[in-house]
PDB file of C-alpha atoms in Angstrom:
ATOM      1  CA  TRP A 501       5.443  -9.634   9.875  1.00 66.00           C
ATOM      2  CA  LEU A 502       2.269  -7.434   9.942  1.00 70.00           C
ATOM      3  CA  ALA A 503       2.173  -6.948   6.527  1.00 71.00           C
ATOM      4  CA  ASP A 504       2.503 -10.902   5.661  1.00 74.00           C
ATOM      5  CA  GLN A 505      -0.275 -11.355   8.044  1.00 71.00           C
ATOM      6  CA  PHE A 506      -2.047  -8.349   5.545  1.00 68.00           C
ATOM      7  CA  ALA A 507      -1.446  -9.920   2.784  1.00 73.00           C
ATOM      8  CA  GLN A 508      -2.494 -12.910   3.306  1.00 70.00           C
ATOM      9  CA  ALA A 509      -6.065 -12.182   4.260  1.00 72.00           C
ATOM     10  CA  LEU A 510      -7.065  -9.551   1.460  1.00 67.00           C
ATOM     11  CA  ASP A 511      -8.949 -10.792  -1.256  1.00 68.00           C
ATOM     12  CA  ARG A 512      -8.625 -10.115  -4.886  1.00 68.00           C
ATOM     13  CA  PRO A 513      -9.090  -8.188  -7.012  1.00 70.00           C
ATOM     14  CA  GLY A 514      -8.374  -4.361  -5.748  1.00 73.00           C
ATOM     15  CA  TRP A 515      -8.112  -4.671  -1.426  1.00 83.00           C
ATOM     16  CA  TYR A 516      -5.038  -3.421   0.239  1.00 88.00           C
ATOM     17  CA  VAL A 517      -4.699  -2.238   3.519  1.00 86.00           C
ATOM     18  CA  ASP A 518      -2.302   0.772   4.524  1.00 90.00           C
ATOM     19  CA  PHE A 519      -0.833   1.405   7.198  1.00 91.00           C
ATOM     20  CA  HIS A 520       2.369   4.305   8.801  1.00 93.00           C
ATOM     21  CA  THR A 521       5.122   4.451  11.625  1.00 94.00           C
ATOM     22  CA  GLU A 522       6.368   7.497  12.473  1.00 95.00           C
ATOM     23  CA  ASP A 523       8.776   7.556   9.108  1.00 96.00           C
ATOM     24  CA  GLN A 524       7.544   4.596   7.139  1.00 96.00           C
ATOM     25  CA  LYS A 525       4.504   4.057   4.688  1.00 95.00           C
ATOM     26  CA  TYR A 526       3.256   0.529   4.469  1.00 93.00           C
ATOM     27  CA  VAL A 527       0.794  -0.368   1.170  1.00 93.00           C
ATOM     28  CA  VAL A 528       0.105  -4.337   1.716  1.00 90.00           C
ATOM     29  CA  PHE A 529      -1.709  -5.977  -1.599  1.00 90.00           C
ATOM     30  CA  PRO A 530      -2.253  -9.856  -1.839  1.00 90.00           C
ATOM     31  CA  ASP A 531       0.827 -10.298  -3.361  1.00 85.00           C
ATOM     32  CA  LYS A 532       2.970  -7.271  -2.928  1.00 88.00           C
ATOM     33  CA  THR A 533       3.884  -5.102  -0.656  1.00 92.00           C
ATOM     34  CA  PHE A 534       5.004  -1.245  -0.670  1.00 95.00           C
ATOM     35  CA  VAL A 535       7.108   0.013   2.195  1.00 95.00           C
ATOM     36  CA  TYR A 536       8.777   3.966   1.743  1.00 96.00           C
ATOM     37  CA  ARG A 537       9.456   6.972   3.947  1.00 96.00           C
ATOM     38  CA  ARG A 538       6.950   8.876   4.301  1.00 93.00           C
ATOM     39  CA  GLY A 539       7.007  12.089   2.015  1.00 92.00           C
ATOM     40  CA  ASP A 540       8.790   9.647  -0.727  1.00 95.00           C
ATOM     41  CA  ALA A 541       6.829  11.233  -3.790  1.00 94.00           C
ATOM     42  CA  ARG A 542       8.652   8.439  -6.098  1.00 96.00           C
ATOM     43  CA  GLY A 543       7.657   5.653  -3.785  1.00 95.00           C
ATOM     44  CA  ARG A 544       3.948   6.788  -3.277  1.00 95.00           C
ATOM     45  CA  ALA A 545       3.789   7.467  -7.275  1.00 95.00           C
ATOM     46  CA  GLU A 546       5.188   3.420  -7.666  1.00 96.00           C
ATOM     47  CA  ALA A 547       2.177   2.225  -4.502  1.00 95.00           C
ATOM     48  CA  VAL A 548      -0.456   4.334  -6.131  1.00 96.00           C
ATOM     49  CA  ALA A 549       0.363   2.954 -10.428  1.00 96.00           C
ATOM     50  CA  TYR A 550       0.316  -0.300  -8.469  1.00 94.00           C
ATOM     51  CA  ALA A 551      -2.844   0.455  -6.832  1.00 94.00           C
ATOM     52  CA  ARG A 552      -4.467   1.332 -10.189  1.00 95.00           C
ATOM     53  CA  SER A 553      -2.978  -1.500 -11.715  1.00 94.00           C
ATOM     54  CA  GLN A 554      -5.288  -3.122  -9.699  1.00 91.00           C
ATOM     55  CA  GLY A 555      -8.399  -1.931 -10.170  1.00 90.00           C
ATOM     56  CA  VAL A 556      -8.417   0.190  -7.435  1.00 92.00           C
ATOM     57  CA  PRO A 557     -10.675   3.404  -8.132  1.00 91.00           C
ATOM     58  CA  HIS A 558      -7.808   6.702  -8.385  1.00 90.00           C
ATOM     59  CA  ASP A 559      -9.966   8.247  -5.182  1.00 90.00           C
ATOM     60  CA  GLN A 560      -9.050   5.274  -2.962  1.00 90.00           C
ATOM     61  CA  CYS A 561      -4.976   6.182  -3.670  1.00 90.00           C
ATOM     62  CA  ASP A 562      -5.216   8.717  -1.311  1.00 86.00           C
ATOM     63  CA  TRP A 563      -3.832   6.931   1.793  1.00 76.00           C
ATOM     64  CA  GLY A 564      -1.791  10.468   2.446  1.00 65.00           C
ATOM     65  CA  GLU A 565       1.624  10.726   4.387  1.00 60.00           C
TER      66      GLU A 565
END
């Protein structure tokens, strides 16, 4: 799976990759992957909270919908 390959390639701390399909959003960290429906505010909030806990600056958490 593409997300697994990204997770293995990412370094710590604070590195992630985001991508999407027509209806799903993927935010991949070295040890955790978030998958949520585009437009899902709760799913996005969980991904942002995790990103912030990993040292990602707030302004870099605007990966959009």
